[in-house]
GROMACS .gro file of C-alpha atoms in nm:
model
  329
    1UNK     CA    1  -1.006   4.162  -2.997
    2UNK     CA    2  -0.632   4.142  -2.959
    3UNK     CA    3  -0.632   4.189  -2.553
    4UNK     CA    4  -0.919   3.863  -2.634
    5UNK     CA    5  -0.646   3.676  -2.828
    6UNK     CA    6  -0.400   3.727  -2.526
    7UNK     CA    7  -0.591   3.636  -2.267
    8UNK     CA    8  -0.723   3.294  -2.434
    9UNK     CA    9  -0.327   3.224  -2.482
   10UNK     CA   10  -0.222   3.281  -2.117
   11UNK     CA   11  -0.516   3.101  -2.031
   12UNK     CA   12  -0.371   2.813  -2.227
   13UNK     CA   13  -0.054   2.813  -2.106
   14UNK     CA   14  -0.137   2.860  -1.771
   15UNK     CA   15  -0.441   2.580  -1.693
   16UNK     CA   16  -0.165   2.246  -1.734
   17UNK     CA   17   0.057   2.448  -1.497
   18UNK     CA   18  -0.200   2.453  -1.233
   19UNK     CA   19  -0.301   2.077  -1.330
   20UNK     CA   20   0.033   1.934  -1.307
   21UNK     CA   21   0.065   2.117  -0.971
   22UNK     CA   22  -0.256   1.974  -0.840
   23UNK     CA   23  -0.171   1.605  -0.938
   24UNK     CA   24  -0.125   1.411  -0.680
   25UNK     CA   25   0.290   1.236  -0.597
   26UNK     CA   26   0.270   0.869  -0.613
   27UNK     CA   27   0.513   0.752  -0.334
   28UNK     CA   28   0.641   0.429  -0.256
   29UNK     CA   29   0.685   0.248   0.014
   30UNK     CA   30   0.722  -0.146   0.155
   31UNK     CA   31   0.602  -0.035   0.485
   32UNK     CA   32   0.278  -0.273   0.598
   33UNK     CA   33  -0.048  -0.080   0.542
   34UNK     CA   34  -0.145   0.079   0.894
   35UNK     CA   35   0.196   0.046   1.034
   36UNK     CA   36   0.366   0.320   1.204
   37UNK     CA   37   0.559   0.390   0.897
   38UNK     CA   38   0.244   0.392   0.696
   39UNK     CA   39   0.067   0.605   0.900
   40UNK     CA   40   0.310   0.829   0.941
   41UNK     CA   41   0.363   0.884   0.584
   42UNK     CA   42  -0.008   0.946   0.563
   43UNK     CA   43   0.051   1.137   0.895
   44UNK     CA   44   0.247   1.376   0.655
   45UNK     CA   45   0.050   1.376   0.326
   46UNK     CA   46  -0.228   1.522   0.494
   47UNK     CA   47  -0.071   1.807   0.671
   48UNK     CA   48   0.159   1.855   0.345
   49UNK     CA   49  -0.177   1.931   0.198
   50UNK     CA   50  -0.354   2.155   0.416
   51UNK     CA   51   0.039   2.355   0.479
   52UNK     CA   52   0.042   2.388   0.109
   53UNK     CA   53  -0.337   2.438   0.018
   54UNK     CA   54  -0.343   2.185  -0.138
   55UNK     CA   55  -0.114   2.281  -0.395
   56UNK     CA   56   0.116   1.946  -0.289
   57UNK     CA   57  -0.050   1.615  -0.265
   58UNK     CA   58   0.064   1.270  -0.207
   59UNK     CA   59  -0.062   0.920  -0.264
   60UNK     CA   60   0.101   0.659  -0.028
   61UNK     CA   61   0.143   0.362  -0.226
   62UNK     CA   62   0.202   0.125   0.048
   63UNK     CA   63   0.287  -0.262  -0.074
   64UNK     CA   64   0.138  -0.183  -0.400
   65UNK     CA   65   0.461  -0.098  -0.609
   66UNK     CA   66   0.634  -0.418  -0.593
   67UNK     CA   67   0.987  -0.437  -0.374
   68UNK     CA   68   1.218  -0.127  -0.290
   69UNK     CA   69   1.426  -0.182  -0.618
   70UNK     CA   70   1.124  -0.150  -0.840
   71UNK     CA   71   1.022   0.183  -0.715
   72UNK     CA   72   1.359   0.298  -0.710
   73UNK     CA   73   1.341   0.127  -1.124
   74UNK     CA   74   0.989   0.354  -1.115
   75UNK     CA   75   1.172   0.695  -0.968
   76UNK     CA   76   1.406   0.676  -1.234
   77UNK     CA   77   1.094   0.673  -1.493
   78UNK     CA   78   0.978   0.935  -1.271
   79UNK     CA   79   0.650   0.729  -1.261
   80UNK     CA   80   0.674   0.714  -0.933
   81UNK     CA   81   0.741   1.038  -0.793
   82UNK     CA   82   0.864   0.955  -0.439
   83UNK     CA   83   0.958   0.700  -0.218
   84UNK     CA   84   1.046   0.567   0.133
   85UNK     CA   85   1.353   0.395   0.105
   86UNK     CA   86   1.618   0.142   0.319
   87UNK     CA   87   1.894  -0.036   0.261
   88UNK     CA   88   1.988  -0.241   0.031
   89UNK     CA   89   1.753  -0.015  -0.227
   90UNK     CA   90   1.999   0.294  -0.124
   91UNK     CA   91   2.303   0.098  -0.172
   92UNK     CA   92   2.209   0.023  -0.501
   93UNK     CA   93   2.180   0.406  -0.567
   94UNK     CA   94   2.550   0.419  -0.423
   95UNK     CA   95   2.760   0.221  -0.227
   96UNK     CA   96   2.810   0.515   0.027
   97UNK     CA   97   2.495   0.412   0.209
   98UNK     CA   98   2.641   0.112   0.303
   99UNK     CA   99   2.831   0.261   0.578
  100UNK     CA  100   2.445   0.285   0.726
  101UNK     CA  101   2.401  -0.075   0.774
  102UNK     CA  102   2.741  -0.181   0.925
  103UNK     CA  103   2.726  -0.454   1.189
  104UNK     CA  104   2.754  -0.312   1.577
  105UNK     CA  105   2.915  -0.055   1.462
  106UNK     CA  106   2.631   0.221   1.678
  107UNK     CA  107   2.540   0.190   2.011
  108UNK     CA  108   2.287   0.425   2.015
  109UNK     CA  109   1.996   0.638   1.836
  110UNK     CA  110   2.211   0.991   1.928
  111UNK     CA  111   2.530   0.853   1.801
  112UNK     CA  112   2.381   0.734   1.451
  113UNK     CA  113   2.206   1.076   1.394
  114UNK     CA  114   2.501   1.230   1.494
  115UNK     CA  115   2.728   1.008   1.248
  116UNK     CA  116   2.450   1.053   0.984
  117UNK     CA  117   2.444   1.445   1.007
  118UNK     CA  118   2.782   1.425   0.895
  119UNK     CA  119   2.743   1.235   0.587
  120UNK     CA  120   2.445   1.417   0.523
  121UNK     CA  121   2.620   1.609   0.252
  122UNK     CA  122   2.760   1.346   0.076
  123UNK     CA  123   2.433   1.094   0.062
  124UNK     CA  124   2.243   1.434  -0.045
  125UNK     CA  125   2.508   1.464  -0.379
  126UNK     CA  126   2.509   1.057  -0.428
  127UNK     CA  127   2.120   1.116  -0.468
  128UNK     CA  128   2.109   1.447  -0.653
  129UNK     CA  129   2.346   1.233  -0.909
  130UNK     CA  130   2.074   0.989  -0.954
  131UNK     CA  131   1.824   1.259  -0.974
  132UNK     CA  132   1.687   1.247  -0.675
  133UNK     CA  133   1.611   1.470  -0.378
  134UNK     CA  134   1.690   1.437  -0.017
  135UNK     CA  135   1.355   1.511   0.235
  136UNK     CA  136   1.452   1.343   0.489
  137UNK     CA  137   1.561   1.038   0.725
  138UNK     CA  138   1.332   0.762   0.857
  139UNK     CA  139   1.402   0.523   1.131
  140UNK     CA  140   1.237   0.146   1.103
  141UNK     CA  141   1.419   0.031   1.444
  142UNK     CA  142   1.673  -0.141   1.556
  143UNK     CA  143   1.756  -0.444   1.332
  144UNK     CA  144   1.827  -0.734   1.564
  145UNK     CA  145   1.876  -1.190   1.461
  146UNK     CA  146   1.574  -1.389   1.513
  147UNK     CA  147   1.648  -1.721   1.442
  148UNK     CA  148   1.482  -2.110   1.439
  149UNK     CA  149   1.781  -2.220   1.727
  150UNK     CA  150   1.921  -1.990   2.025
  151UNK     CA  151   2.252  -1.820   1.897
  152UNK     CA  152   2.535  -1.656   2.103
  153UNK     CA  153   2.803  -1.645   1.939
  154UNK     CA  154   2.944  -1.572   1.587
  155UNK     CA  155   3.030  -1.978   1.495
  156UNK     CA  156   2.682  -2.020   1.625
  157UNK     CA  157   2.578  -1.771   1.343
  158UNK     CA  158   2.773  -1.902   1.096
  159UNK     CA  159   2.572  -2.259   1.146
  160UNK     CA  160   2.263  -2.096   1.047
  161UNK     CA  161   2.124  -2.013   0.689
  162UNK     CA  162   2.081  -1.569   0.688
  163UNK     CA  163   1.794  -1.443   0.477
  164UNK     CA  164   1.955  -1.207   0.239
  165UNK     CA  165   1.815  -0.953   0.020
  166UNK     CA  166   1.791  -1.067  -0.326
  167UNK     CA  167   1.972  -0.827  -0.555
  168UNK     CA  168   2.238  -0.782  -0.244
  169UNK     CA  169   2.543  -0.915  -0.432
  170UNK     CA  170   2.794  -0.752  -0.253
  171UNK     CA  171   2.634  -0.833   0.078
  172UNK     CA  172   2.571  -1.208  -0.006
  173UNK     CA  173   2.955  -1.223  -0.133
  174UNK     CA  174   3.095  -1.047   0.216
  175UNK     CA  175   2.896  -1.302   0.395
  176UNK     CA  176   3.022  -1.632   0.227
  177UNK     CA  177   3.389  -1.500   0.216
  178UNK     CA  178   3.352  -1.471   0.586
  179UNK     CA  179   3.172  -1.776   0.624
  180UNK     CA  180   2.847  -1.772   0.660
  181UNK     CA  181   2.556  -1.914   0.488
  182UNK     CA  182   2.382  -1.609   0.285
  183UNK     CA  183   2.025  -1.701   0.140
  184UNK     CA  184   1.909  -1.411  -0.089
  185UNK     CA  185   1.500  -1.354  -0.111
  186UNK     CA  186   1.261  -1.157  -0.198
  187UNK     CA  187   1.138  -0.983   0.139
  188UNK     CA  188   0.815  -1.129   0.011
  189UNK     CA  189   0.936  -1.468   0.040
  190UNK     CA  190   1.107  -1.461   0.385
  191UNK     CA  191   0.746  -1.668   0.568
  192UNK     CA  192   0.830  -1.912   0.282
  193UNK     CA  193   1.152  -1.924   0.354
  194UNK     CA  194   1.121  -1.976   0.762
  195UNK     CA  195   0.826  -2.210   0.694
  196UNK     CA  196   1.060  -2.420   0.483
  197UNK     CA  197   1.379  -2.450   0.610
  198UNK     CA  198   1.534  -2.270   0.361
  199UNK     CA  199   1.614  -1.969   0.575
  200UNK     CA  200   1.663  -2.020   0.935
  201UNK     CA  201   1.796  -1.684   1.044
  202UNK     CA  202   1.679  -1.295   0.965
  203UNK     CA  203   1.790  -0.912   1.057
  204UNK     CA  204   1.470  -0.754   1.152
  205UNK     CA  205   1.345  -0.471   1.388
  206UNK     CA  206   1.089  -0.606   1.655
  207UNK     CA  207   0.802  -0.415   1.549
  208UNK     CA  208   0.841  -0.545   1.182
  209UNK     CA  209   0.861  -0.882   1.296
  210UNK     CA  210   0.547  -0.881   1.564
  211UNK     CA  211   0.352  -0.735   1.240
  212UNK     CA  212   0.424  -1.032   1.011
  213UNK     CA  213   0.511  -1.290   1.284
  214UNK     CA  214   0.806  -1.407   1.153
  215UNK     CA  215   0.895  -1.511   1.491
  216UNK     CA  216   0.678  -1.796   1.514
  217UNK     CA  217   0.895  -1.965   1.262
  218UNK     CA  218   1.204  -1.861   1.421
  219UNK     CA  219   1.102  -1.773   1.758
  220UNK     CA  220   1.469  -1.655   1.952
  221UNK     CA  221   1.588  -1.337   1.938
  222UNK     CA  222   1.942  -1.245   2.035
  223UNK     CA  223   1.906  -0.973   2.255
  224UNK     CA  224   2.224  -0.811   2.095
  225UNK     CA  225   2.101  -0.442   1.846
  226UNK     CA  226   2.272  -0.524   1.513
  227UNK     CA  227   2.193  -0.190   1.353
  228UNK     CA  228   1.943   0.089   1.271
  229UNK     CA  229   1.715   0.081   0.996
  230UNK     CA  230   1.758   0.396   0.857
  231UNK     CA  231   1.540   0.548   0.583
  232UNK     CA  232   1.534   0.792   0.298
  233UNK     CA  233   1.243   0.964   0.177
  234UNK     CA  234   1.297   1.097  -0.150
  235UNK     CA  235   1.135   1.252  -0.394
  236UNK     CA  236   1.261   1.299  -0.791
  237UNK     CA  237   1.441   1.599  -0.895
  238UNK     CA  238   1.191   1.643  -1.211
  239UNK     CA  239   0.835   1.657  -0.958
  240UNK     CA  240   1.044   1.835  -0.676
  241UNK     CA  241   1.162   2.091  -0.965
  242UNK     CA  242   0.778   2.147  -1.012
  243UNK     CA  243   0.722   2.282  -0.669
  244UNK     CA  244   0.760   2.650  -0.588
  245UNK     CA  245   1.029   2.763  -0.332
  246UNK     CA  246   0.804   2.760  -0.058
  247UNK     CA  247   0.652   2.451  -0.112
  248UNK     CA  248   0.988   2.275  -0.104
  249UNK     CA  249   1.025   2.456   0.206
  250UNK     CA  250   0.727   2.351   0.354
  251UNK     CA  251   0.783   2.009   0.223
  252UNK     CA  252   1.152   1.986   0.388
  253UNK     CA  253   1.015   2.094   0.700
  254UNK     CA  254   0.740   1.875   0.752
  255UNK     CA  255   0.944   1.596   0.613
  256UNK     CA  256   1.215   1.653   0.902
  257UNK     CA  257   0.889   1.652   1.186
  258UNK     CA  258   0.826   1.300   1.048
  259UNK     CA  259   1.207   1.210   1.081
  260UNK     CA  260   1.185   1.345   1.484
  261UNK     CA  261   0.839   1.186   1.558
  262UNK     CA  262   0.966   0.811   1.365
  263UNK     CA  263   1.329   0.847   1.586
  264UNK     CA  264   1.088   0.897   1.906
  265UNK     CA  265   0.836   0.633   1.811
  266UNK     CA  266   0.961   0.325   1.734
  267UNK     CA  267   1.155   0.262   1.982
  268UNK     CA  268   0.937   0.255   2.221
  269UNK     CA  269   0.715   0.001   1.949
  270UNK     CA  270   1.017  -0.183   1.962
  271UNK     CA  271   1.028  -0.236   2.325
  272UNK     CA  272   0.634  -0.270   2.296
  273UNK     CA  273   0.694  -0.583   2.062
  274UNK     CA  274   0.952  -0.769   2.199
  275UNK     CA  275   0.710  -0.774   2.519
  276UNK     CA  276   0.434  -0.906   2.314
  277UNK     CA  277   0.614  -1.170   2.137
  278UNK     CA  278   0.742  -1.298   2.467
  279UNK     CA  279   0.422  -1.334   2.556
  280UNK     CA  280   0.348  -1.532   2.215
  281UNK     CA  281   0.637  -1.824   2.282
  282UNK     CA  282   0.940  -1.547   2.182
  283UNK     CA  283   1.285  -1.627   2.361
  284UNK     CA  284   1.532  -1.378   2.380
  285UNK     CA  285   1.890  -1.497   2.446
  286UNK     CA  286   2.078  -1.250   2.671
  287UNK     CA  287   2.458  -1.242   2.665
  288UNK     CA  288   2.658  -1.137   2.951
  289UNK     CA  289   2.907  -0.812   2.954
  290UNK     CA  290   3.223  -1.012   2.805
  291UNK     CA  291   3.030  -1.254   2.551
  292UNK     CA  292   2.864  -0.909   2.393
  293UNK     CA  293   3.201  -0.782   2.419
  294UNK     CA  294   3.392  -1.056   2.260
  295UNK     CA  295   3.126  -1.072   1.960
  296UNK     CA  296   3.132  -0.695   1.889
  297UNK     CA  297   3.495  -0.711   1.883
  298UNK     CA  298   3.483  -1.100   1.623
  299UNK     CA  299   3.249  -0.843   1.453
  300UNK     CA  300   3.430  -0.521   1.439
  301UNK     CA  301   3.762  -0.724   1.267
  302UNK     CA  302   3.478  -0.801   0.987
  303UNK     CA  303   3.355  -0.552   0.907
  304UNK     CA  304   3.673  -0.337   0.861
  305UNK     CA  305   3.698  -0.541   0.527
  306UNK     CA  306   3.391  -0.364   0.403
  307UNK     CA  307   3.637  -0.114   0.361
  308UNK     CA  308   3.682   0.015   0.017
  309UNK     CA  309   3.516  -0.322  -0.113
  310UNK     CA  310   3.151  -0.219  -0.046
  311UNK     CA  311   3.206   0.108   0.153
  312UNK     CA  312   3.377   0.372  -0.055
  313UNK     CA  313   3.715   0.479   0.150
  314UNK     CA  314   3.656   0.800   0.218
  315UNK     CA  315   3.305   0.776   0.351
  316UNK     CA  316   3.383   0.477   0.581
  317UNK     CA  317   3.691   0.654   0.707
  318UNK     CA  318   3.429   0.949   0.804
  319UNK     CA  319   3.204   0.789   0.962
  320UNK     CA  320   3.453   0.606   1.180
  321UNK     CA  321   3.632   0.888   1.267
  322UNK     CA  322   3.271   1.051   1.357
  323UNK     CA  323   3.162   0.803   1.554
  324UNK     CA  324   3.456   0.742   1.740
  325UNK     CA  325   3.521   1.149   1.822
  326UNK     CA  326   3.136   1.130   1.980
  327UNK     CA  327   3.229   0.815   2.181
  328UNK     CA  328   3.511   1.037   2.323
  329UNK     CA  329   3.343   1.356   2.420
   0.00000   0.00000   0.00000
């Protein structure tokens, strides 16, 4: 009777153990359903579950959680368990991500993975502090200005009205003290926007654009890469804390396939797009050698006020002394 007793107990204890392991992670994501980023996060939900036998499942809430700083509202509530996440969402975690979206200031896919390898570290703590873990990166593309008029220089910029992330404070605030025209929205709101009049200029990666067809509203792009869209998929401490060892493991791992395959992909979708929408009425407005030069440089002397204002000190100073050391090997 007593070895009964026992064994009803551990059976207690143990069944909401295996239940909690076998309910699914709700992550969240803006991505478009059936995008690349959407399918690739699906991509690695199922082969999470077969690696883990099922032990580890996720449900890919794509454009069903509301925008980036909801979820990251619903991680800390841990009702959402994990998430797909860009800037400004990860700036509002901590200003260290920042440094991510800087203006021109990469010139390649090899040297932002190599800057972002070395901050690594310190966006890994900035999340753990929030209670969040570090999976992985994401790449969205190369952000680039489609606007309603051709624009080549930086006054030419400065004429047009800049959709703006709503919530962005700091980044609407850099923009008017350097005189632009900041319009914060809803990412939601940016075809009303266009179709209006009330935004006549965005920072988008091709392959975003050519899915929502922004660009018919605003149909040059200047053929100048602004910055990459990096990602972080996260998941929060509490659920990740539920996972065994290897799981994590596994988890990690897969997670970091996903990074390699979304840096190889898009890309090339990019590319892919910018065809396509030239086909659809899109101009691009090439700059010669010195006119790229001269607004990298206009550029450059603007940013360098992000400088312990939005950027903390210490991690701009990094990643400019990074980027600069791989520019000179």
């Amino acid at each position: 009777m007593r070895s009964l007793r026992i064994a009803v107990v551990v059976t207690v204890l143990v069944i909401p153990a295996v239940l909690f392991a076998q309910r699914p992670m709700s992550l969240g994501s803006i991505a478009p359903p059936n995008s690349l980023w959407d399918k690739a996060l699906k991509e690695m939900a199922a082969t999470l579950q077969i690696a883990t036998d099922r032990r580890v499942r996720l449900r890919i809430a794509s454009s069903s959680q509301g925008d980036e700083s909801t979820i990251v509202r619903r991680l800390k509530l841990n009702s959402t368990q994990a998430a797909l996440l860009s800037l400004p969402a990860l700036s509002e975690i901590d200003d260290a991500f920042s440094v991510l979206g800087m203006p021109f200031f990469f010139n390649s896919d090899a040297e932002a993975r190599h800057v972002l390898a070395t901050l690594e570290p310190t966006l890994k703590q900035a999340l753990a502090d929030q209670g969040m873990v570090l999976v992985g990166w994401g790449h969205t593309g190369w952000a680039y200005f489609f606007t309603a008029d051709p624009v080549r220089t930086l006054d030419d910029l400065r004429s047009t009205k800049i959709f703006t992330s709503a919530g962005d404070a700091a980044m609407v605030q850099w923009y008017k003290e350097n005189g632009f025209e900041p319009v914060p929205l809803a990412i939601t709101d940016v075809a009303m926007g266009l179709n209006t009049g009330l935004i006549t200029a965005y920072p988008l990666p091709p392959y975003a654009v050519m899915l929502v067809q922004y660009y018919r509203a605003a149909p040059y792009m200047l053929d100048v890469p602004l910055a990459p869209v990096i990602n972080a998929l996260v998941v929060t401490a509490k659920a990740w804390a539920g996972l065994s060892n290897e799981d994590q493991e596994v988890f990690q791992t897969i997670g970091e396939q996903i990074e390699d395959q979304l840096w190889e992909e898009v890309p090339r979708q990019d590319r892919e797009a910018i065809e396509v929408m030239r086909g659809r009425g899109l101009t691009t407005v090439v700059l010669d050698k010195a006119a790229t030069t001269k607004l990298r440089r206009n550029v450059d002397e603007l940013t360098a006020s992000m400088r312990g204002s939005m950027i903390p000190l210490d991690i701009y100073d990094l990643a400019l002394q990074t980027r600069n050391a791989y520019r000179g090997q």
